[in-house]
Amino acid sequence: MKRKKQIFLRAGYTMISKLGKRRKKKRKYRKATGIDNKVRLKKRGHLRNVSIGFRNEKEIRGLIEGLKPVLISNVEELKNIKKNEIAVVGSVGKKKKKEIAEYSLKNNIRLLNLNPKKFLEELEKSRVPLEIKKENVKEKKSEIKDDSKELNEKESKENEPEK
């Protein structure tokens, strides 16, 4: 199906840190232009220069694992996915992402950039039970009331005229 993709890198990337020595994110392709540059001269044992013939076939181009990527942002778009397509979840909030994850688990649809099982587990762990939240709110309210009563009493004592 797909042949191994040729990696093209800039000449001298193995020698200088800012070009990518031990720093993979810095590695980019730049055309070799030096007078005696071995890459430009196509010497054996050196890097390859970009040239015609390395591009993939038209049918394969842009596919991910043989499947066409489709950007989705809600469950309706996920329902329209065909057999030869793979879903890519767009930038959506937790609520819609949860709906998408549940639907994909139920209907066995594969998502490229989201593991639905793991996402739902983490969501459940992070969720604080409602009862605990309510208790905390009640405690805070009672503390605030007590504090306000004490302040009012102090103010009233200070405002009273001395006898």
PDB file of N, CA and C in Angstrom, residues 11 21 26 29 51 53 55 75 84 87 95 99 114 118 121-123 130 134 136:
ATOM      1  N   ALA A  11      21.281  19.674   5.480  1.00  0.00           N
ATOM      2  CA  ALA A  11      22.678  19.234   5.553  1.00  0.00           C
ATOM      3  C   ALA A  11      23.328  19.845   6.788  1.00  0.00           C
ATOM      4  N   LYS A  21      20.749  18.782  16.200  1.00  0.00           N
ATOM      5  CA  LYS A  21      21.527  17.737  16.868  1.00  0.00           C
ATOM      6  C   LYS A  21      20.923  17.517  18.252  1.00  0.00           C
ATOM      7  N   LYS A  26      13.721  20.752  16.049  1.00  0.00           N
ATOM      8  CA  LYS A  26      14.431  21.766  15.269  1.00  0.00           C
ATOM      9  C   LYS A  26      14.783  21.268  13.870  1.00  0.00           C
ATOM     10  N   TYR A  29      13.862  20.761   6.725  1.00  0.00           N
ATOM     11  CA  TYR A  29      14.554  20.651   5.445  1.00  0.00           C
ATOM     12  C   TYR A  29      14.873  22.040   4.910  1.00  0.00           C
ATOM     13  N   SER A  51      13.468  15.750  -4.529  1.00  0.00           N
ATOM     14  CA  SER A  51      13.374  15.743  -5.989  1.00  0.00           C
ATOM     15  C   SER A  51      12.106  15.008  -6.412  1.00  0.00           C
ATOM     16  N   GLY A  53       9.599  12.312  -7.738  1.00  0.00           N
ATOM     17  CA  GLY A  53       9.582  10.860  -7.633  1.00  0.00           C
ATOM     18  C   GLY A  53       9.379  10.354  -6.219  1.00  0.00           C
ATOM     19  N   ARG A  55       7.016  11.619  -4.124  1.00  0.00           N
ATOM     20  CA  ARG A  55       5.641  11.864  -3.706  1.00  0.00           C
ATOM     21  C   ARG A  55       4.833  10.571  -3.747  1.00  0.00           C
ATOM     22  N   VAL A  75     -22.099  14.873  17.587  1.00  0.00           N
ATOM     23  CA  VAL A  75     -22.507  13.478  17.386  1.00  0.00           C
ATOM     24  C   VAL A  75     -23.135  13.273  16.011  1.00  0.00           C
ATOM     25  N   ASN A  84     -14.671   3.744   5.341  1.00  0.00           N
ATOM     26  CA  ASN A  84     -13.305   4.068   4.928  1.00  0.00           C
ATOM     27  C   ASN A  84     -12.823   5.407   5.499  1.00  0.00           C
ATOM     28  N   ALA A  87     -12.491   9.317  12.320  1.00  0.00           N
ATOM     29  CA  ALA A  87     -12.937  10.573  12.921  1.00  0.00           C
ATOM     30  C   ALA A  87     -11.787  11.276  13.631  1.00  0.00           C
ATOM     31  N   LYS A  95     -18.466  18.770  27.387  1.00  0.00           N
ATOM     32  CA  LYS A  95     -19.819  18.227  27.262  1.00  0.00           C
ATOM     33  C   LYS A  95     -19.990  17.483  25.939  1.00  0.00           C
ATOM     34  N   GLU A  99     -20.199  13.324  24.915  1.00  0.00           N
ATOM     35  CA  GLU A  99     -21.229  12.724  24.056  1.00  0.00           C
ATOM     36  C   GLU A  99     -20.591  11.945  22.905  1.00  0.00           C
ATOM     37  N   LEU A 114      -8.509  10.800  20.173  1.00  0.00           N
ATOM     38  CA  LEU A 114      -9.185  10.687  21.464  1.00  0.00           C
ATOM     39  C   LEU A 114      -9.400   9.220  21.796  1.00  0.00           C
ATOM     40  N   LYS A 118     -10.544   5.952  28.058  1.00  0.00           N
ATOM     41  CA  LYS A 118      -9.661   6.643  28.991  1.00  0.00           C
ATOM     42  C   LYS A 118     -10.216   8.025  29.344  1.00  0.00           C
ATOM     43  N   GLU A 121     -13.115   7.691  31.807  1.00  0.00           N
ATOM     44  CA  GLU A 121     -12.631   7.323  33.139  1.00  0.00           C
ATOM     45  C   GLU A 121     -12.068   8.542  33.867  1.00  0.00           C
ATOM     46  N   GLU A 122     -11.253   9.333  33.172  1.00  0.00           N
ATOM     47  CA  GLU A 122     -10.666  10.527  33.782  1.00  0.00           C
ATOM     48  C   GLU A 122     -11.741  11.548  34.145  1.00  0.00           C
ATOM     49  N   LEU A 123     -12.767  11.626  33.319  1.00  0.00           N
ATOM     50  CA  LEU A 123     -13.864  12.551  33.576  1.00  0.00           C
ATOM     51  C   LEU A 123     -14.607  12.155  34.856  1.00  0.00           C
ATOM     52  N   LEU A 130     -21.917  15.295  44.036  1.00  0.00           N
ATOM     53  CA  LEU A 130     -22.764  16.459  44.274  1.00  0.00           C
ATOM     54  C   LEU A 130     -23.025  16.676  45.769  1.00  0.00           C
ATOM     55  N   LYS A 134     -22.421  20.107  48.002  1.00  0.00           N
ATOM     56  CA  LYS A 134     -23.490  20.783  48.734  1.00  0.00           C
ATOM     57  C   LYS A 134     -23.101  21.003  50.196  1.00  0.00           C
ATOM     58  N   ASN A 136     -20.066  21.290  51.435  1.00  0.00           N
ATOM     59  CA  ASN A 136     -19.043  22.333  51.489  1.00  0.00           C
ATOM     60  C   ASN A 136     -19.660  23.725  51.366  1.00  0.00           C
TER      61      ASN A 136
END
